[in-house]
Short mmCIF file of C-alpha atoms in Angstrom, two decimals:
data_model
loop_
_atom_site.label_atom_id
_atom_site.label_comp_id
_atom_site.label_asym_id
_atom_site.label_seq_id
_atom_site.Cartn_x
_atom_site.Cartn_y
_atom_site.Cartn_z
CA UNK A 1 -20.39 5.87 8.29
CA UNK A 2 -20.09 8.28 6.17
CA UNK A 3 -16.89 9.85 4.86
CA UNK A 4 -13.82 8.41 6.33
CA UNK A 5 -12.02 10.41 8.83
CA UNK A 6 -9.02 9.87 10.92
CA UNK A 7 -10.30 10.14 14.70
CA UNK A 8 -8.02 12.28 17.26
CA UNK A 9 -5.82 10.00 19.18
CA UNK A 10 -5.39 7.52 16.58
CA UNK A 11 -2.43 6.87 14.24
CA UNK A 12 -1.67 8.02 10.46
CA UNK A 13 -1.57 5.06 8.52
CA UNK A 14 2.25 4.67 8.07
CA UNK A 15 2.32 6.17 4.66
CA UNK A 16 0.58 9.21 5.59
CA UNK A 17 3.88 9.21 8.37
CA UNK A 18 5.99 8.84 6.13
CA UNK A 19 4.95 11.60 3.77
CA UNK A 20 4.73 14.12 6.85
CA UNK A 21 8.06 13.09 8.27
CA UNK A 22 9.68 13.27 5.15
CA UNK A 23 8.05 17.09 4.54
CA UNK A 24 9.18 18.08 7.97
CA UNK A 25 13.04 16.90 7.17
CA UNK A 26 13.10 18.73 3.93
CA UNK A 27 12.45 22.30 6.14
CA UNK A 28 15.62 24.71 5.91
CA UNK A 29 14.88 25.85 9.65
CA UNK A 30 15.39 22.17 10.93
CA UNK A 31 18.50 20.67 12.00
CA UNK A 32 20.29 17.49 10.81
CA UNK A 33 19.74 15.96 14.25
CA UNK A 34 15.76 16.74 14.40
CA UNK A 35 15.72 15.46 10.50
CA UNK A 36 16.79 12.22 11.29
CA UNK A 37 14.36 11.90 14.46
CA UNK A 38 11.32 12.92 12.38
CA UNK A 39 12.36 9.75 9.64
CA UNK A 40 12.83 7.40 12.08
CA UNK A 41 9.30 8.10 13.62
CA UNK A 42 6.41 4.99 13.55
CA UNK A 43 9.30 2.70 12.17
CA UNK A 44 9.97 4.86 9.23
CA UNK A 45 13.98 4.96 9.99
CA UNK A 46 16.64 6.00 8.11
CA UNK A 47 17.75 2.69 6.61
CA UNK A 48 14.13 2.17 5.05
CA UNK A 49 14.53 5.53 3.27
CA UNK A 50 18.26 4.08 1.78
CA UNK A 51 18.05 0.51 1.57
CA UNK A 52 21.67 0.55 0.62
CA UNK A 53 22.58 1.03 4.19
CA UNK A 54 21.29 -2.01 4.91
CA UNK A 55 23.23 -4.73 6.95
CA UNK A 56 25.75 -2.19 8.59
CA UNK A 57 26.47 -2.51 12.45
CA UNK A 58 24.65 -0.21 14.14
CA UNK A 59 21.66 0.47 11.31
CA UNK A 60 18.76 -0.31 13.30
CA UNK A 61 19.29 2.28 16.30
CA UNK A 62 18.12 5.90 15.46
CA UNK A 63 20.03 8.61 16.68
CA UNK A 64 19.57 10.41 20.40
CA UNK A 65 17.91 13.56 20.33
CA UNK A 66 19.51 16.21 21.92
CA UNK A 67 16.44 18.29 23.99
CA UNK A 68 18.28 21.62 23.73
CA UNK A 69 18.28 20.98 19.51
CA UNK A 70 14.45 19.97 19.80
CA UNK A 71 13.42 23.29 21.88
CA UNK A 72 15.59 25.27 19.22
CA UNK A 73 13.38 24.02 16.64
CA UNK A 74 10.24 24.29 18.34
CA UNK A 75 11.36 28.10 19.00
CA UNK A 76 12.04 28.53 15.28
CA UNK A 77 8.71 26.95 14.34
CA UNK A 78 7.00 29.89 16.54
CA UNK A 79 8.97 32.45 15.45
CA UNK A 80 8.48 31.71 11.62
CA UNK A 81 4.31 31.31 12.53
CA UNK A 82 4.38 34.66 14.38
CA UNK A 83 6.26 36.22 11.46
CA UNK A 84 4.56 34.71 8.52
CA UNK A 85 0.87 35.45 10.63
CA UNK A 86 1.75 39.09 10.39
CA UNK A 87 2.77 39.26 7.13
CA UNK A 88 -0.67 37.61 5.97
CA UNK A 89 -3.39 40.00 5.05
CA UNK A 90 -5.96 37.59 3.60
CA UNK A 91 -8.46 35.27 6.00
CA UNK A 92 -8.34 32.08 3.48
CA UNK A 93 -4.46 32.17 3.76
CA UNK A 94 -4.36 33.13 7.71
CA UNK A 95 -6.73 29.80 7.75
CA UNK A 96 -3.98 27.84 5.65
CA UNK A 97 -1.10 28.71 7.78
CA UNK A 98 -3.13 27.82 10.67
CA UNK A 99 -3.69 24.20 9.36
CA UNK A 100 -0.02 24.08 8.42
CA UNK A 101 1.22 24.97 11.68
CA UNK A 102 -1.71 23.69 14.22
CA UNK A 103 -3.59 20.96 11.94
CA UNK A 104 -3.82 17.64 12.82
CA UNK A 105 -0.83 17.03 10.41
CA UNK A 106 1.04 20.59 11.31
CA UNK A 107 4.51 21.17 11.53
CA UNK A 108 4.07 22.39 15.40
CA UNK A 109 1.44 19.39 16.17
CA UNK A 110 4.35 16.79 14.41
CA UNK A 111 6.91 17.86 17.17
CA UNK A 112 5.03 15.64 19.35
CA UNK A 113 5.97 12.93 18.06
CA UNK A 114 9.48 13.90 19.03
CA UNK A 115 9.10 12.79 22.44
CA UNK A 116 9.24 9.21 21.34
CA UNK A 117 12.73 9.37 21.19
CA UNK A 118 13.33 10.94 24.55
CA UNK A 119 14.07 9.80 27.76
CA UNK A 120 10.73 9.75 30.35
CA UNK A 121 12.36 12.30 32.26
CA UNK A 122 12.83 14.84 29.31
CA UNK A 123 9.44 14.33 27.95
CA UNK A 124 7.02 16.30 30.48
CA UNK A 125 9.68 19.33 29.23
CA UNK A 126 9.05 18.92 25.72
CA UNK A 127 5.77 18.29 25.80
CA UNK A 128 4.94 21.26 28.23
CA UNK A 129 7.01 23.62 25.67
CA UNK A 130 5.15 22.24 22.80
CA UNK A 131 1.81 22.93 24.22
CA UNK A 132 2.84 26.47 25.53
CA UNK A 133 3.83 27.26 21.87
CA UNK A 134 0.74 25.62 20.65
CA UNK A 135 -1.51 27.46 23.19
CA UNK A 136 0.14 30.91 22.24
CA UNK A 137 -0.02 30.64 18.64
CA UNK A 138 -3.94 29.83 19.05
CA UNK A 139 -4.45 33.06 20.42
CA UNK A 140 -2.20 35.06 18.06
CA UNK A 141 -4.17 33.73 15.32
CA UNK A 142 -7.75 34.50 16.78
CA UNK A 143 -6.31 38.07 17.63
CA UNK A 144 -4.50 38.62 13.71
CA UNK A 145 -7.77 36.96 12.25
CA UNK A 146 -9.69 40.08 13.55
CA UNK A 147 -7.00 42.48 12.09
CA UNK A 148 -7.12 40.75 9.02
CA UNK A 149 -10.77 40.73 9.01
CA UNK A 150 -10.92 44.41 9.49
CA UNK A 151 -8.42 45.33 6.82
CA UNK A 152 -10.42 43.45 4.17
CA UNK A 153 -13.76 45.14 5.48
CA UNK A 154 -11.58 48.46 5.10
CA UNK A 155 -10.31 47.60 1.55
CA UNK A 156 -14.19 46.41 0.06
CA UNK A 157 -14.91 49.71 1.17
CA UNK A 158 -12.64 51.30 -0.98
CA UNK A 159 -12.37 49.46 -3.63
CA UNK A 160 -16.16 48.66 -3.95
CA UNK A 161 -17.30 52.49 -4.06
CA UNK A 162 -21.08 52.20 -4.29
CA UNK A 163 -22.85 55.39 -6.16
CA UNK A 164 -25.86 55.78 -4.28
CA UNK A 165 -27.35 57.93 -6.55
CA UNK A 166 -27.89 55.20 -9.12
CA UNK A 167 -30.83 53.22 -10.07
CA UNK A 168 -31.32 49.86 -8.50
CA UNK A 169 -30.83 46.70 -10.38
CA UNK A 170 -33.78 44.42 -8.56
CA UNK A 171 -33.19 41.53 -6.95
CA UNK A 172 -31.74 38.22 -8.40
CA UNK A 173 -33.74 35.14 -8.32
CA UNK A 174 -32.57 32.21 -6.12
CA UNK A 175 -30.68 29.52 -7.14
CA UNK A 176 -31.03 25.74 -6.30
CA UNK A 177 -27.64 24.96 -3.97
CA UNK A 178 -25.39 22.12 -5.13
CA UNK A 179 -25.84 20.18 -1.64
CA UNK A 180 -29.55 20.69 -1.59
CA UNK A 181 -29.51 19.07 -5.17
CA UNK A 182 -27.22 15.93 -4.15
CA UNK A 183 -29.69 15.60 -1.14
CA UNK A 184 -32.54 15.65 -3.13
CA UNK A 185 -31.02 13.29 -5.77
CA UNK A 186 -30.07 10.72 -4.00
CA UNK A 187 -32.98 10.88 -1.29
CA UNK A 188 -35.19 10.37 -4.41
CA UNK A 189 -33.68 7.25 -5.22
CA UNK A 190 -34.39 5.52 -1.81
CA UNK A 191 -37.99 7.25 -1.75
CA UNK A 192 -38.26 5.73 -5.26
CA UNK A 193 -37.16 2.05 -3.54
CA UNK A 194 -40.21 2.61 -0.62
CA UNK A 195 -38.27 3.90 2.07
CA UNK A 196 -39.50 6.26 4.33
CA UNK A 197 -37.73 9.81 5.06
CA UNK A 198 -36.89 10.83 8.26
CA UNK A 199 -35.85 14.49 9.19
CA UNK A 200 -38.44 15.76 11.79
CA UNK A 201 -36.26 17.24 14.56
CA UNK A 202 -37.96 14.55 17.32
CA UNK A 203 -36.48 11.96 15.29
CA UNK A 204 -33.47 13.64 13.65
CA UNK A 205 -32.34 16.43 16.47
CA UNK A 206 -29.05 18.03 15.57
CA UNK A 207 -28.38 18.37 19.26
CA UNK A 208 -27.81 15.18 20.29
CA UNK A 209 -27.52 12.68 23.62
CA UNK A 210 -24.80 10.75 24.28
CA UNK A 211 -26.78 7.59 24.61
CA UNK A 212 -27.84 7.76 20.93
CA UNK A 213 -24.98 8.88 19.23
CA UNK A 214 -22.61 6.46 20.81
CA UNK A 215 -24.05 4.20 23.60
CA UNK A 216 -26.90 3.10 21.27
CA UNK A 217 -24.93 2.26 18.74
CA UNK A 218 -22.07 -0.26 20.36
CA UNK A 219 -19.75 2.71 20.91
CA UNK A 220 -17.83 1.88 24.24
CA UNK A 221 -16.86 5.05 26.37
CA UNK A 222 -13.32 4.67 25.25
CA UNK A 223 -13.91 4.98 21.66
CA UNK A 224 -11.83 7.52 19.46
CA UNK A 225 -15.56 8.88 18.10
CA UNK A 226 -16.30 9.79 22.26
CA UNK A 227 -12.48 11.77 22.24
CA UNK A 228 -13.21 15.91 22.61
CA UNK A 229 -10.88 16.59 19.47
CA UNK A 230 -13.81 14.73 16.82
CA UNK A 231 -16.63 15.40 19.23
CA UNK A 232 -18.37 18.96 19.76
CA UNK A 233 -19.74 18.52 23.28
CA UNK A 234 -22.17 21.20 24.89
CA UNK A 235 -21.84 20.25 28.35
CA UNK A 236 -19.12 19.48 31.22
CA UNK A 237 -20.65 16.19 31.78
CA UNK A 238 -20.55 15.44 27.87
CA UNK A 239 -24.06 14.45 28.06
CA UNK A 240 -25.19 16.25 25.31
CA UNK A 241 -23.56 17.58 22.23
CA UNK A 242 -23.91 18.40 18.23
CA UNK A 243 -24.30 14.76 16.73
CA UNK A 244 -21.13 13.53 14.97
CA UNK A 245 -23.16 11.16 12.30
CA UNK A 246 -26.66 10.37 11.07
CA UNK A 247 -26.85 7.27 12.27
CA UNK A 248 -28.22 8.48 15.94
CA UNK A 249 -31.45 8.62 14.04
CA UNK A 250 -31.36 5.19 12.95
CA UNK A 251 -30.87 4.29 16.86
CA UNK A 252 -33.88 6.49 17.92
CA UNK A 253 -36.12 4.99 15.04
CA UNK A 254 -35.45 1.60 15.81
CA UNK A 255 -35.91 2.35 19.82
CA UNK A 256 -39.22 4.34 19.13
CA UNK A 257 -40.98 2.59 16.16
CA UNK A 258 -39.23 -0.61 15.56
CA UNK A 259 -39.35 -3.25 12.97
CA UNK A 260 -39.86 -3.97 9.87
CA UNK A 261 -39.25 -0.62 8.29
CA UNK A 262 -36.60 0.96 5.77
CA UNK A 263 -35.69 4.90 6.64
CA UNK A 264 -33.46 6.79 4.90
CA UNK A 265 -32.03 9.91 7.23
CA UNK A 266 -30.29 13.07 5.70
CA UNK A 267 -28.50 15.76 7.90
CA UNK A 268 -26.17 18.07 8.83
CA UNK A 269 -23.47 16.80 11.27
CA UNK A 270 -20.64 18.81 12.92
CA UNK A 271 -16.65 17.39 14.16
CA UNK A 272 -14.09 19.49 15.63
CA UNK A 273 -12.02 19.71 12.62
CA UNK A 274 -9.55 22.09 10.97
CA UNK A 275 -11.30 24.00 7.91
CA UNK A 276 -9.53 23.09 4.78
CA UNK A 277 -9.89 22.28 1.15
CA UNK A 278 -11.76 18.44 2.03
CA UNK A 279 -12.73 19.28 5.71
CA UNK A 280 -15.01 21.27 7.43
CA UNK A 281 -16.70 21.35 11.22
CA UNK A 282 -19.91 21.09 9.47
CA UNK A 283 -21.33 19.07 6.84
CA UNK A 284 -23.83 16.97 5.75
CA UNK A 285 -24.44 12.80 5.55
CA UNK A 286 -27.18 10.56 4.44
CA UNK A 287 -27.78 6.95 6.25
CA UNK A 288 -30.19 4.29 5.10
CA UNK A 289 -31.29 1.33 7.60
CA UNK A 290 -33.25 -1.41 6.36
CA UNK A 291 -34.64 -4.36 9.30
CA UNK A 292 -36.76 -7.04 8.40
CA UNK A 293 -36.58 -10.69 8.83
CA UNK A 294 -34.19 -12.51 6.37
CA UNK A 295 -32.37 -9.72 5.24
CA UNK A 296 -28.99 -10.65 3.45
CA UNK A 297 -25.69 -9.56 2.46
CA UNK A 298 -26.75 -9.68 -0.73
CA UNK A 299 -29.39 -7.24 -0.34
CA UNK A 300 -26.94 -4.86 0.85
CA UNK A 301 -24.54 -5.12 -2.22
CA UNK A 302 -27.48 -5.09 -4.59
CA UNK A 303 -28.97 -2.19 -2.93
CA UNK A 304 -25.93 -0.13 -2.57
CA UNK A 305 -24.81 -1.10 -6.50
CA UNK A 306 -28.44 0.15 -7.29
CA UNK A 307 -27.68 3.41 -5.86
CA UNK A 308 -24.28 4.17 -6.90
CA UNK A 309 -25.19 3.10 -10.62
CA UNK A 310 -28.46 5.84 -10.41
CA UNK A 311 -25.73 8.46 -8.49
CA UNK A 312 -23.18 8.04 -10.87
CA UNK A 313 -23.83 6.25 -13.95
CA UNK A 314 -24.32 2.70 -15.18
CA UNK A 315 -20.58 2.68 -16.49
CA UNK A 316 -18.93 2.50 -13.04
CA UNK A 317 -17.10 -0.34 -11.43
CA UNK A 318 -18.28 -1.03 -7.95
CA UNK A 319 -16.08 -2.93 -4.92
CA UNK A 320 -16.74 -3.70 -1.41
CA UNK A 321 -13.63 -3.96 1.10
CA UNK A 322 -13.42 -5.35 4.45
CA UNK A 323 -13.70 -2.50 7.05
CA UNK A 324 -15.00 -1.84 11.05
CA UNK A 325 -17.71 0.16 12.43
CA UNK A 326 -18.99 -0.63 15.94
CA UNK A 327 -22.57 -0.74 14.77
CA UNK A 328 -22.19 -3.04 12.11
CA UNK A 329 -20.77 -7.12 11.93
CA UNK A 330 -19.39 -7.38 8.99
CA UNK A 331 -18.73 -3.61 8.26
CA UNK A 332 -17.30 -2.64 4.95
CA UNK A 333 -16.15 0.65 2.94
CA UNK A 334 -17.38 1.10 -0.95
CA UNK A 335 -15.45 2.23 -3.88
CA UNK A 336 -16.04 3.12 -7.53
CA UNK A 337 -14.29 3.13 -10.23
CA UNK A 338 -15.29 6.78 -11.89
CA UNK A 339 -13.56 9.21 -14.15
CA UNK A 340 -10.41 6.92 -14.46
CA UNK A 341 -9.83 6.40 -11.04
CA UNK A 342 -11.05 4.20 -7.52
CA UNK A 343 -12.70 6.69 -4.78
CA UNK A 344 -13.72 5.55 -1.36
CA UNK A 345 -17.56 6.78 -1.30
CA UNK A 346 -19.58 5.01 1.45
CA UNK A 347 -19.51 2.80 4.45
CA UNK A 348 -22.15 -0.18 5.12
CA UNK A 349 -22.54 -3.26 6.97
CA UNK A 350 -25.03 -5.40 8.38
CA UNK A 351 -26.44 -3.98 11.70
CA UNK A 352 -24.64 -5.45 14.72
CA UNK A 353 -26.84 -8.33 16.81
CA UNK A 354 -25.67 -5.69 19.86
CA UNK A 355 -27.15 -2.54 18.19
CA UNK A 356 -30.43 -4.65 17.82
CA UNK A 357 -30.13 -6.23 21.27
CA UNK A 358 -30.12 -2.97 22.93
CA UNK A 359 -33.05 -1.59 21.00
CA UNK A 360 -35.27 -4.76 22.53
CA UNK A 361 -35.18 -6.32 19.58
CA UNK A 362 -34.41 -10.45 19.07
CA UNK A 363 -30.87 -10.68 16.44
CA UNK A 364 -32.30 -14.37 15.45
CA UNK A 365 -35.64 -12.67 14.45
CA UNK A 366 -34.72 -9.72 12.86
CA UNK A 367 -32.09 -8.64 10.62
CA UNK A 368 -30.82 -5.51 8.50
CA UNK A 369 -28.24 -3.57 7.03
CA UNK A 370 -27.34 -0.01 6.91
CA UNK A 371 -24.73 2.31 4.96
CA UNK A 372 -23.98 5.93 5.01
CA UNK A 373 -22.10 8.72 2.88
CA UNK A 374 -21.07 12.09 2.97
CA UNK A 375 -23.28 14.59 0.52
CA UNK A 376 -20.50 16.82 -0.05
CA UNK A 377 -18.23 14.34 -0.98
CA UNK A 378 -20.43 13.28 -3.47
CA UNK A 379 -21.06 16.78 -4.58
CA UNK A 380 -17.48 17.16 -4.91
CA UNK A 381 -17.01 14.28 -7.24
CA UNK A 382 -20.12 14.64 -9.53
CA UNK A 383 -19.20 18.21 -10.27
CA UNK A 384 -15.53 18.16 -10.00
CA UNK A 385 -15.15 20.69 -7.11
CA UNK A 386 -11.83 20.85 -5.42
CA UNK A 387 -12.45 23.12 -2.33
CA UNK A 388 -15.77 22.02 0.39
CA UNK A 389 -15.33 25.86 1.43
CA UNK A 390 -17.15 27.05 -1.90
CA UNK A 391 -20.00 25.34 -0.57
CA UNK A 392 -20.54 28.10 2.07
CA UNK A 393 -18.89 31.08 0.12
CA UNK A 394 -22.52 32.22 -0.83
CA UNK A 395 -20.50 33.22 -4.39
CA UNK A 396 -23.06 33.57 -7.15
CA UNK A 397 -20.46 33.30 -9.91
CA UNK A 398 -19.92 29.80 -8.54
CA UNK A 399 -23.67 28.76 -7.45
CA UNK A 400 -24.78 29.99 -11.14
CA UNK A 401 -22.37 27.61 -13.01
CA UNK A 402 -24.66 24.64 -11.61
CA UNK A 403 -28.44 23.32 -13.61
CA UNK A 404 -30.14 20.72 -12.15
CA UNK A 405 -33.23 20.35 -14.58
CA UNK A 406 -34.78 17.09 -12.59
CA UNK A 407 -35.27 19.69 -9.92
CA UNK A 408 -36.82 22.46 -11.80
CA UNK A 409 -40.51 21.05 -11.44
CA UNK A 410 -39.75 19.76 -7.67
#
């Protein structure tokens, strides 16, 4: 569980796809033919954008796409990307350009959607061109990244001249990091409720097996979470990987210790994601699991509300929405109304009987619930931080603005 991510291979929600398609259709380098194609993707036809045209004969049929035109558009995107790439002399701007072109919602990645408008004979041709351009740009970006980093070092040497004859200024004292503070604050809430902390290397390894990360949690082999685009596998047989969630700790504890128990499991997790203001390949999660006799949905609801009120204040509103996770049934997403808007903050549900059976326990005797959330998500909401990259920039000006009085005596 934890923060919601769109897994690779899954379709974007219709509203997001339409927004992306309209954005691309307005690009100056796209011809009218490709613009019309982008507006018809995922069922979002031109007639949806202009209701006045409904009812006209032939209005439901999208225009055909000329292959040569599509090839031209892809080449224009490639040329534009290379041109901008070599104009940039800043690492952050270069990364932003890479996400704009090659990210999950990038301009070149989105060109794949044109394939749906082509004949079966044309699709392999355009698909191969898109893949070649993506591979070329990936390589060029890596080379340019090294060049830009070298330019930045040279610039810093010139700009940050140091008089080595001046006396030293001493060593600055350390400061509690917002992530560490958020973990401690959330963890203390559950420890006060009697939960047991599980974060040792034996029960909570960051290098995990496919079994504990997926199979033991009722994730079938074809589940999107197993996709190479989401999971960082360490071996060719995909047996070992960097864990994608801390739910694997729950599977290990359930199998090796057994009920009754209540555990809280914080830890670092990894996913194959492009780095931008709201996503990272490395972040932190915290999950809880309670297994006992006669545990109900009411117990889960009361626990979640108590936790959120302790984290965000008593004046929040909480709502539960039906959702899906392979290891809980029923499953829910939880939103809070905080500082004037609704925010999705965690996922939860009753432990699926199949998970209990997999660990060797009778689901008619034992029941329980689980919940999970992203630490960075809570830290950004509480402290009004807009860019997740700030947490790893080691910027003292950023870190020194926070004060955590509840940790002073910890």
